[in-house]
XYZ file of C-alpha atoms in Angstrom:
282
model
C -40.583 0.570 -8.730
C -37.743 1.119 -6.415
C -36.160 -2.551 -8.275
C -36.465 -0.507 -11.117
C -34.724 2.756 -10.123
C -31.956 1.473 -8.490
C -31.109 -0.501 -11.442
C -31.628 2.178 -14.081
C -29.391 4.099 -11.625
C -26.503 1.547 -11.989
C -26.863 1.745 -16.063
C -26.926 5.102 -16.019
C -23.794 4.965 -13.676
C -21.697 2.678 -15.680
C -22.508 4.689 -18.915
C -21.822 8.094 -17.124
C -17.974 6.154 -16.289
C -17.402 5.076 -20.266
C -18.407 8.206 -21.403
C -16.390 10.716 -19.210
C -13.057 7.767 -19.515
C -13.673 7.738 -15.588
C -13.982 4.093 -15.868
C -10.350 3.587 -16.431
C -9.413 4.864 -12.651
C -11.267 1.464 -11.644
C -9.878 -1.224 -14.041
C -7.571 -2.046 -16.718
C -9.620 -1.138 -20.110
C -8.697 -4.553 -21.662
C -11.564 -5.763 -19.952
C -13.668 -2.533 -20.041
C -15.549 -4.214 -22.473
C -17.099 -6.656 -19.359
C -18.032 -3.369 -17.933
C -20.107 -2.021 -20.868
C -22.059 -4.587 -21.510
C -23.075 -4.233 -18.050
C -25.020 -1.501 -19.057
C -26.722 -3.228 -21.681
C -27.940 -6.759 -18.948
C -28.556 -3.860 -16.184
C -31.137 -1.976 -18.554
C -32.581 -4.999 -19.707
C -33.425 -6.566 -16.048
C -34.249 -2.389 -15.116
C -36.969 -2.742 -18.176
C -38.235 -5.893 -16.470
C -38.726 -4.813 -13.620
C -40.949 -1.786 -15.022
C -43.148 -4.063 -16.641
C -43.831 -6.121 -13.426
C -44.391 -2.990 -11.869
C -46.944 -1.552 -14.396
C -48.376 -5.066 -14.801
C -49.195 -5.193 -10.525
C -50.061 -1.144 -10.891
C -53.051 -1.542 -9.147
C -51.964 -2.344 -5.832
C -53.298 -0.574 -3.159
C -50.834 2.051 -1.402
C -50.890 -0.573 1.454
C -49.481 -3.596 -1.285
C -46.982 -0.999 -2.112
C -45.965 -0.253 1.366
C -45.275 -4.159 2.000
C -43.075 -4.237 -1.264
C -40.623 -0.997 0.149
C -40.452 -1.996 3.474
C -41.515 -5.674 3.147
C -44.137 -5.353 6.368
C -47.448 -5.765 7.080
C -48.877 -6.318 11.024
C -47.962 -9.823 10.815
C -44.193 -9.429 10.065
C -43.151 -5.461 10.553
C -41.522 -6.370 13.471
C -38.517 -8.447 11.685
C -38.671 -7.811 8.134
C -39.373 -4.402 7.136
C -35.864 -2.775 8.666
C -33.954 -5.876 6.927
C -34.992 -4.862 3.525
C -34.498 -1.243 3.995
C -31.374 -1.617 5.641
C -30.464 -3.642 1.772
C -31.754 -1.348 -0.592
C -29.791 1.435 1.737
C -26.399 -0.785 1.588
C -27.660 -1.209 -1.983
C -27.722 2.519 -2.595
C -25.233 4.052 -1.070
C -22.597 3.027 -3.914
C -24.657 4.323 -6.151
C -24.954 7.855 -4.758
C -21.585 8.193 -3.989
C -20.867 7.278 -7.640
C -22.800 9.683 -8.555
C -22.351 12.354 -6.637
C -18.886 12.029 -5.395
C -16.002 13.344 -7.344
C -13.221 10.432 -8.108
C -10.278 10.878 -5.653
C -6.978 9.128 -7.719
C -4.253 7.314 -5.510
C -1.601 9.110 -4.067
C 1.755 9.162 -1.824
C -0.807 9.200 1.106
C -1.323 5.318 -0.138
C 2.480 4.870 -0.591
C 2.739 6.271 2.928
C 0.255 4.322 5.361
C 1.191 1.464 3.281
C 4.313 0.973 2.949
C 6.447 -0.311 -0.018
C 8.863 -3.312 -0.627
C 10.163 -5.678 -3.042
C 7.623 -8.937 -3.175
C 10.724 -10.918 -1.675
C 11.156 -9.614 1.341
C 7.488 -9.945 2.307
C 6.414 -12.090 5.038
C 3.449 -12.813 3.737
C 3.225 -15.747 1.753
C -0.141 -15.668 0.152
C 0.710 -15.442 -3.536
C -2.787 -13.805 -4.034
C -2.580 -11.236 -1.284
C -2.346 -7.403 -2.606
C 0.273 -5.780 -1.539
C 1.770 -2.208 -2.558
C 5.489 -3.233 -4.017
C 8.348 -1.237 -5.915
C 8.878 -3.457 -8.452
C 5.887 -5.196 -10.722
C 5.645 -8.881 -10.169
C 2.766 -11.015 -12.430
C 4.590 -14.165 -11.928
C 1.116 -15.207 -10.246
C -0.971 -14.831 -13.083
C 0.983 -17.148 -15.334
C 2.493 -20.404 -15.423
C 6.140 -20.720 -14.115
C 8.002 -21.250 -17.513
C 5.514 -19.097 -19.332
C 6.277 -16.213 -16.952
C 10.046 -16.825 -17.432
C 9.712 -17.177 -21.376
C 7.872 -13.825 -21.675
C 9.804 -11.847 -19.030
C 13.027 -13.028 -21.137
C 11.669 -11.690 -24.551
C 10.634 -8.615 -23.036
C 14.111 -8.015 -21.772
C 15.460 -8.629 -25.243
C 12.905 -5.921 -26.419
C 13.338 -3.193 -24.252
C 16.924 -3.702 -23.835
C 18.317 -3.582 -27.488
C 18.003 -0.113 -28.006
C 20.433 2.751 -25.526
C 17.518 4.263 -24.916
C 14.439 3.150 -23.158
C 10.863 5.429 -22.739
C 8.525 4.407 -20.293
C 5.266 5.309 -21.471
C 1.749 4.245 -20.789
C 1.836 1.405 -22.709
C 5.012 -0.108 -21.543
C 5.762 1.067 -18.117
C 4.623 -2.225 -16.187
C 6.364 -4.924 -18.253
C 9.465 -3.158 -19.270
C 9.543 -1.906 -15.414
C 9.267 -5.527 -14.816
C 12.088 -6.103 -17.102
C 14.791 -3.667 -15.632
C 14.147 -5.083 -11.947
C 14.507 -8.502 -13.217
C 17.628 -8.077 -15.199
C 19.018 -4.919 -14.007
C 22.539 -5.812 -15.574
C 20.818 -5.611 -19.041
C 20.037 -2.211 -18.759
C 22.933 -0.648 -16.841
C 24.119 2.962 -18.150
C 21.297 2.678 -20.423
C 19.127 5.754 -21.177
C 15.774 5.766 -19.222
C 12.541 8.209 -19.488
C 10.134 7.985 -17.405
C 7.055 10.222 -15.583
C 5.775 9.819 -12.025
C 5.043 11.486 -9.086
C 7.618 12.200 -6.345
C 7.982 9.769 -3.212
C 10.487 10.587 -0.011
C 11.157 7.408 1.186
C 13.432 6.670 4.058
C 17.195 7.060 4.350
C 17.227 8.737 1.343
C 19.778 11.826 0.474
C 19.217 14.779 0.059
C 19.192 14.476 -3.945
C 17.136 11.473 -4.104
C 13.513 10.748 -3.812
C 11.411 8.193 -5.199
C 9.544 8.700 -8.694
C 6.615 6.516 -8.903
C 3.258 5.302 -10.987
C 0.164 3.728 -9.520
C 0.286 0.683 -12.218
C -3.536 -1.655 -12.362
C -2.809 -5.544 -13.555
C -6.774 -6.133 -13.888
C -8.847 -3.422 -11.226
C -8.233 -0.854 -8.601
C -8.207 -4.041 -6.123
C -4.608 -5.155 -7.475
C -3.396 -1.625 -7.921
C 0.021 -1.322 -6.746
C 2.913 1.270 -6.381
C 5.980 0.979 -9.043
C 8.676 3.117 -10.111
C 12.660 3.668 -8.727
C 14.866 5.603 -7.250
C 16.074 8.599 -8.772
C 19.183 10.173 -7.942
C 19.573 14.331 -9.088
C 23.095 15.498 -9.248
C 22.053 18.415 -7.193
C 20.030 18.639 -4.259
C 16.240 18.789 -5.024
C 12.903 20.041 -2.734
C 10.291 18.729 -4.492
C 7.098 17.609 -2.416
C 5.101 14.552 -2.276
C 3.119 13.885 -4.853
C 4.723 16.691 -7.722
C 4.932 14.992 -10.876
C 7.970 15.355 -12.869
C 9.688 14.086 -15.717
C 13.074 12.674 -15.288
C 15.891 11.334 -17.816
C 19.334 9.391 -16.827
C 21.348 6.859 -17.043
C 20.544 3.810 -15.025
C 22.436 2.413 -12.180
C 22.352 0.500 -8.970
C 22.279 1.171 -5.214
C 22.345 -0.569 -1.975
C 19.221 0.874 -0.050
C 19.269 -0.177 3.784
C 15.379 -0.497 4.080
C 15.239 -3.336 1.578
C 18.868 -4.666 2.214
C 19.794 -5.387 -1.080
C 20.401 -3.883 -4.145
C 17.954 -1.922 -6.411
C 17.907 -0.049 -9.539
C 18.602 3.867 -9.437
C 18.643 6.311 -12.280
C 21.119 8.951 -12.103
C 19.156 11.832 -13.897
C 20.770 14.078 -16.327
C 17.797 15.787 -17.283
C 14.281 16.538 -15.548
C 11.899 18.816 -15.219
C 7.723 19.766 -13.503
C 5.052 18.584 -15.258
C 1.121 18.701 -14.549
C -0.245 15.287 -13.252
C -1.639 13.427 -16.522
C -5.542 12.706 -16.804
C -5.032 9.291 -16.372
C -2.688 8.891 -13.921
C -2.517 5.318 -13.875
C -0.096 2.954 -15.506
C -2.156 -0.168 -16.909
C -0.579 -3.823 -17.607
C -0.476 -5.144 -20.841
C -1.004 -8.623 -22.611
């Protein structure tokens, strides 16, 4: 029986996440379709496991004792507490998935983490996560496929004078700009995000950025630029605002080398979006 709750309890948890739209603050929703029909193999091994217990229903309360805790006089000593302590570890996901409300990454992330650009890293494990500035996928794809694609998406966002990150295309044309920044210089950029002070920054600059997800929460990492008002500013951490400019570069000291900036012309407050998350697309 407890077989049985625990895995009606995950159904009903991954079916409570589709239907709220909470299940996009844990992975990309290109492959939320993986997730849903969780619910559907969950529920079917949850109904199996109700008829085995109806089928062995009648046990005496002693039979159903060694099933919980796995002990009778011959074995409580070393098995009973190893198959609680499981069904607790078991468990405690699924209350707090219940039960807890969803806490979204912040600056507090962006803070005890750290940010940098993925060449200046020291660590060389391609499949490490790390929180970075600038979106890098040239993991997940073959060398010359990586360059082919990152080339035509250049050609795509940079035709036009004016470029809107949105949703949809704030990773890859993101990816774009940091990759050929000369492409896109005194170009017009829009883009949301929530407000970053980095270090040696002025007084009228601040970071603006986007918690973007390649596949799940796991790879999340930290994207946006600089943004540089032409008055000084005193927004806090984590305000989201809206800002328009032209784009530009700067030499910031923390990096040592040149990044993107956009020199804003326009901006103003906006409420954080309910789904905060920028998600990569194929």
């Amino acid at each position: 029986m407890i077989r049985f709750l625990i895995l009606f309890g995950f159904a009903y948890l991954f079916l409570h996440l589709h239907l709220t739209g909470d299940i996009s603050k844990y992975i990309n929703m290109r492959y939320g379709y993986l997730s849903f029909s969780m619910i559907f193999v969950i529920g079917v091994m949850a109904v199996y496991q109700l008829v085995q217990w109806n089928r062995e229903g009648s046990k005496s309360q002693e039979n159903v004792e060694k099933e919980m805790f796995g002990h009778d006089h011959a074995h409580e000593n070393n098995t009973w507490w190893k198959k609680l302590i499981t069904y607790a570890l078991v468990v405690f996901p699924l209350i707090t998935g219940l039960f807890l409300p969803i806490a979204t990454l912040d600056s507090s992330i962006v803070r005890a983490k750290g940010f940098h650009f993925a060449e200046i890293d020291n660590d060389k494990d391609q499949y490490a996560n790390h929180q970075i500035l600038k979106p890098d996928t040239s993991q997940y794809y073959e060398s010359s496929t990586y360059k082919k694609m990152l080339k035509s998406d250049m050609e795509k966002y940079s035709k036009s004078d004016n470029l809107y990150l949105d949703d949809d295309n704030f990773l890859r044309a993101l990816e774009a700009v940091y990759n050929y920044p000369g492409n896109f210089t005194n170009k017009n950029i829009s883009m949301m995000g929530f407000v970053y002070h980095g270090d040696s920054l002025e007084k009228n600059q601040l970071f603006l950025f986007r918690f973007g997800i390649i596949h799940c929460l796991a790879d999340a990492g930290v994207f946006g630029m600089m943004v540089q008002f032409p008055q000084n500013v005193d927004y806090k951490d984590d305000t989201w605002i809206r800002a328009e400019g032209k784009l530009s570069e700067t030499y910031y000291q923390p990096f040592k080398q040149t990044i993107p900036v956009l020199k804003v012309t326009k901006w103003h407050e906006i409420s954080k979006p309910k789904s905060p998350y920028a998600y990569r697309k194929y």
